Tab-separated table of C-alpha atoms in Angstrom:
chain	number	residue	atom	x	y	z
Z	1	MET	CA	136.386	50.038	-159.727
Z	2	PRO	CA	133.817	49.397	-162.311
Z	3	VAL	CA	130.041	49.572	-161.343
Z	4	GLU	CA	128.301	46.405	-161.817
Z	5	LEU	CA	124.612	46.587	-163.326
Z	6	VAL	CA	121.673	45.273	-161.252
Z	7	PRO	CA	118.468	43.777	-161.560
Z	8	HIS	CA	116.298	46.993	-162.509
Z	9	GLN	CA	113.151	45.228	-161.194
Z	10	SER	CA	112.253	48.390	-158.746
Z	11	LEU	CA	112.055	50.963	-161.606
Z	12	ILE	CA	110.378	48.497	-163.985
Z	13	ALA	CA	107.632	48.258	-161.069
Z	14	LEU	CA	107.568	51.477	-160.657
Z	15	GLY	CA	106.386	52.312	-164.528
Z	16	ARG	CA	103.940	49.466	-164.361
Z	17	LEU	CA	102.598	51.231	-161.211
Z	18	ALA	CA	102.301	54.619	-162.825
Z	19	GLY	CA	100.499	52.997	-166.016
Z	20	SER	CA	98.019	51.188	-163.420
Z	21	ARG	CA	97.371	54.616	-162.182
Z	22	GLY	CA	96.555	56.193	-165.319
Z	23	TYR	CA	99.683	58.777	-164.914
Z	24	LEU	CA	101.272	57.976	-168.479
Z	25	TRP	CA	100.705	58.864	-171.804
Z	26	GLY	CA	103.001	58.361	-174.995
Z	27	THR	CA	106.605	58.214	-174.099
Z	28	GLY	CA	106.524	60.607	-171.601
Z	29	GLY	CA	108.318	60.662	-168.020
Z	30	ASN	CA	111.563	59.204	-167.118
Z	31	LEU	CA	112.915	57.401	-163.949
Z	32	SER	CA	116.109	57.193	-162.423
Z	33	LEU	CA	117.632	55.244	-159.441
Z	34	ARG	CA	121.620	55.974	-157.601
Z	35	ARG	CA	123.531	53.123	-158.062
Z	36	SER	CA	126.791	54.017	-156.306
Z	37	GLU	CA	128.574	57.484	-155.719
Z	38	SER	CA	129.319	57.898	-159.240
Z	39	HIS	CA	126.803	56.814	-161.467
Z	40	PHE	CA	122.980	56.287	-161.578
Z	41	LEU	CA	120.564	54.093	-163.365
Z	42	ILE	CA	118.176	56.036	-165.866
Z	43	THR	CA	115.712	55.077	-168.321
Z	44	MET	CA	116.132	55.593	-171.968
Z	45	ARG	CA	114.947	57.677	-174.686
Z	46	GLY	CA	111.762	57.052	-176.009
Z	47	THR	CA	110.896	54.199	-173.760
Z	48	ALA	CA	107.194	53.478	-172.900
Z	49	LEU	CA	107.482	53.325	-168.577
Z	50	ASP	CA	104.499	51.072	-168.610
Z	51	GLN	CA	106.421	48.684	-170.832
Z	52	LEU	CA	109.889	48.859	-169.545
Z	53	ASP	CA	112.492	45.647	-169.687
Z	54	SER	CA	116.054	45.261	-168.395
Z	55	GLN	CA	117.117	46.508	-171.754
Z	56	ASP	CA	115.482	49.798	-171.277
Z	57	PHE	CA	118.035	51.144	-169.097
Z	58	VAL	CA	121.478	52.977	-169.279
Z	59	LEU	CA	123.909	53.557	-166.477
Z	60	ALA	CA	125.022	57.111	-166.414
Z	61	PRO	CA	128.020	58.868	-164.875
Z	62	LEU	CA	126.972	61.294	-162.022
Z	63	GLN	CA	129.739	63.692	-163.539
Z	64	GLY	CA	128.968	63.434	-167.229
Z	65	GLU	CA	128.253	66.237	-169.963
Z	66	LEU	CA	125.023	67.340	-170.942
Z	67	GLY	CA	123.331	64.545	-173.022
Z	68	GLU	CA	125.898	61.693	-172.124
Z	69	PRO	CA	125.226	59.057	-172.421
Z	70	PRO	CA	123.215	59.957	-175.811
Z	71	GLU	CA	120.958	57.066	-175.711
Z	72	ALA	CA	119.814	58.010	-171.970
Z	73	SER	CA	116.410	60.020	-171.528
Z	74	THR	CA	116.524	63.276	-172.969
Z	75	GLU	CA	115.767	64.843	-168.992
Z	76	ILE	CA	119.045	62.967	-168.145
Z	77	GLN	CA	120.380	66.214	-167.095
Z	78	LEU	CA	117.646	66.725	-164.705
Z	79	HIS	CA	118.301	63.506	-162.883
Z	80	ARG	CA	121.943	64.145	-162.748
Z	81	ARG	CA	121.989	67.838	-161.210
Z	82	ILE	CA	119.649	66.222	-158.404
Z	83	TYR	CA	121.644	63.712	-157.756
Z	84	GLN	CA	124.841	65.832	-157.561
Z	85	ALA	CA	122.935	68.252	-155.353
Z	86	ARG	CA	121.221	65.940	-153.077
Z	87	PRO	CA	123.278	62.856	-151.603
Z	88	ASP	CA	120.127	61.990	-150.032
Z	89	VAL	CA	118.008	61.421	-152.917
Z	90	ARG	CA	118.036	57.679	-154.295
Z	91	CYS	CA	115.648	57.554	-156.893
Z	92	VAL	CA	114.279	60.807	-159.341
Z	93	ILE	CA	110.533	60.552	-160.840
Z	94	HIS	CA	109.370	62.981	-163.634
Z	95	LEU	CA	105.733	62.340	-164.812
Z	96	SER	CA	103.112	64.189	-166.074
Z	97	PRO	CA	99.879	62.877	-164.754
Z	98	PHE	CA	96.695	64.795	-165.629
Z	99	TYR	CA	95.730	66.943	-162.716
Z	100	THR	CA	99.175	67.670	-162.069
Z	101	THR	CA	99.817	68.762	-165.422
Z	102	LEU	CA	96.910	70.669	-165.680
Z	103	VAL	CA	97.708	72.618	-162.768
Z	104	ALA	CA	101.394	73.284	-163.640
Z	105	CYS	CA	99.408	74.967	-166.537
Z	106	THR	CA	97.913	77.313	-163.931
Z	107	ASP	CA	98.633	79.748	-161.196
Z	108	LEU	CA	96.113	77.552	-158.794
Z	109	GLU	CA	97.648	77.647	-155.045
Z	110	LEU	CA	98.206	74.047	-153.809
Z	111	PRO	CA	98.022	74.110	-150.175
Z	112	THR	CA	99.545	70.997	-148.582
Z	113	ASP	CA	97.246	71.187	-145.075
Z	114	ILE	CA	94.222	70.058	-146.478
Z	115	VAL	CA	94.369	66.012	-145.868
Z	116	PRO	CA	96.678	64.302	-143.058
Z	117	GLU	CA	98.476	62.486	-146.324
Z	118	THR	CA	99.450	65.766	-148.284
Z	119	ALA	CA	100.927	67.272	-144.929
Z	120	LEU	CA	102.841	64.084	-144.328
Z	121	TYR	CA	104.212	63.485	-147.751
Z	122	LEU	CA	104.161	66.794	-149.797
Z	123	GLY	CA	105.953	69.480	-147.544
Z	124	GLU	CA	106.111	72.554	-149.629
Z	125	ILE	CA	105.902	72.434	-153.022
Z	126	ALA	CA	108.161	74.462	-155.140
Z	127	ARG	CA	107.459	75.408	-158.847
Z	128	VAL	CA	109.597	76.712	-161.571
Z	129	PRO	CA	108.756	78.603	-164.806
Z	130	TYR	CA	108.323	76.804	-168.119
Z	131	ILE	CA	111.795	76.182	-169.475
Z	132	GLN	CA	112.620	74.044	-172.511
Z	133	PRO	CA	112.814	70.537	-171.445
Z	134	GLY	CA	116.318	68.454	-171.809
Z	135	THR	CA	118.068	71.717	-170.935
Z	136	ASP	CA	120.650	72.471	-168.282
Z	137	GLU	CA	118.972	75.654	-167.543
Z	138	LEU	CA	115.791	73.360	-166.331
Z	139	ALA	CA	118.021	70.929	-164.409
Z	140	ARG	CA	119.500	73.796	-162.793
Z	141	ALA	CA	116.334	75.517	-162.009
Z	142	VAL	CA	114.577	72.176	-160.512
Z	143	ALA	CA	117.947	71.527	-158.165
Z	144	GLU	CA	117.726	74.659	-157.111
Z	145	ALA	CA	114.080	74.834	-156.392
Z	146	LEU	CA	114.356	71.567	-154.410
Z	147	GLY	CA	117.323	72.874	-152.220
Z	148	LYS	CA	118.151	70.777	-149.426
Z	149	GLU	CA	114.779	69.648	-147.945
Z	150	ARG	CA	111.951	69.852	-150.763
Z	151	SER	CA	111.207	66.579	-152.252
Z	152	VAL	CA	108.346	67.977	-155.009
Z	153	VAL	CA	108.852	70.445	-157.941
Z	154	ILE	CA	106.061	71.399	-160.303
Z	155	MET	CA	107.321	72.516	-163.772
Z	156	ALA	CA	105.220	75.093	-165.488
Z	157	ASN	CA	103.472	73.542	-168.591
Z	158	HIS	CA	105.288	70.575	-168.141
Z	159	GLY	CA	104.581	68.028	-164.934
Z	160	VAL	CA	106.307	67.207	-161.819
Z	161	VAL	CA	109.514	66.007	-160.317
Z	162	THR	CA	109.615	64.017	-157.408
Z	163	VAL	CA	112.644	62.606	-155.733
Z	164	GLY	CA	112.963	60.052	-152.224
Z	165	GLU	CA	115.074	57.781	-150.666
Z	166	SER	CA	113.718	54.804	-152.293
Z	167	PRO	CA	111.315	54.265	-155.525
Z	168	LEU	CA	108.222	54.163	-153.400
Z	169	ASP	CA	109.081	57.188	-151.225
Z	170	ALA	CA	109.046	59.175	-154.480
Z	171	PHE	CA	106.413	57.349	-155.966
Z	172	ARG	CA	104.345	58.070	-153.193
Z	173	ARG	CA	104.542	62.069	-153.860
Z	174	VAL	CA	103.716	61.890	-157.311
Z	175	GLU	CA	100.154	59.713	-156.137
Z	176	VAL	CA	99.594	62.512	-153.219
Z	177	LEU	CA	100.267	65.212	-155.715
Z	178	GLU	CA	97.932	63.958	-158.027
Z	179	PHE	CA	95.142	63.538	-155.553
Z	180	LEU	CA	95.915	67.094	-154.288
Z	181	CYS	CA	95.538	68.652	-157.679
Z	182	ARG	CA	92.393	66.701	-158.332
Z	183	MET	CA	90.808	67.778	-155.231
Z	184	VAL	CA	91.551	71.233	-155.988
Z	185	VAL	CA	90.386	71.378	-159.335
Z	186	THR	CA	87.287	69.738	-158.537
Z	187	ALA	CA	86.606	71.937	-155.693
Z	188	ARG	CA	87.148	74.975	-157.920
Z	189	SER	CA	85.156	73.526	-160.612
Z	190	ALA	CA	81.948	72.958	-158.155
Z	191	GLY	CA	82.604	76.187	-156.236
Z	192	LEU	CA	83.509	74.781	-153.052
Z	193	GLU	CA	86.151	76.236	-150.569
Z	194	LEU	CA	88.430	73.759	-149.238
Z	195	HIS	CA	88.822	74.031	-145.491
Z	196	ARG	CA	92.625	73.548	-144.071
Z	197	ILE	CA	93.787	72.025	-140.891
Z	198	GLY	CA	96.434	74.893	-140.673
Z	199	PRO	CA	100.174	74.696	-140.694
Z	200	ASP	CA	99.996	74.319	-136.439
Z	201	ALA	CA	98.096	71.194	-137.252
Z	202	ALA	CA	100.396	70.012	-139.648
Z	203	ALA	CA	103.606	70.218	-137.852
Z	204	ARG	CA	101.897	68.432	-135.080
Z	205	LEU	CA	100.679	65.726	-137.153
Z	206	ARG	CA	104.431	65.485	-138.987
Z	207	ARG	CA	106.048	65.427	-135.839
Z	208	SER	CA	103.426	62.680	-134.309
Z	209	TYR	CA	104.577	60.522	-137.278
Z	210	GLY	CA	108.393	61.232	-137.149
Z	211	VAL	CA	108.323	63.164	-140.313
Z	212	LYS	CA	110.692	65.930	-140.830
Z	213	ALA	CA	109.335	68.848	-142.090
Z	214	ARG	CA	110.347	69.536	-145.650
Z	215	GLY	CA	110.577	73.171	-147.200
């Protein structure tokens, strides 16, 4: 049965939201949404995410080859490998917000037990070393780093990938991570020590909200 294209409003809204938060520059970043067991929708290459319209997406096969279809984002394989490995994931976001990307160019530690939101939404943050963008090597590394439970991967000198059960779920993790990176960088610049609530308190918080521990 052929897959029928559906309205792209959720990803269009996501791009506008990312732009309004100041998370975009140039034509960087890409968004995708699982549409069926065999296909996913992804932004086309060269698109500005805050100016998306219904013509800026392509329906891609989950079992396609590297670079297929050619009009899709150059990071299509990254999205494809994640969907293949994680049936629970419905949305994949790759962005390069300033503070997150700044941290991605360093070895700064990112403790997630700082404030309630970071404990609830981020879980364990995975990292992968710099690998050339658009390659299957990078796609496999990110999918492996996510594993079965993690939701956030920082790619060295590149940016971040977040996943979620919905576009808003995945985007919330981008927002919270950027907030955390800004806190860590600002505290370091000011010579401040960030006090952590500790792993036990973070675990209790997640249980109280019914949030599954990730990572």
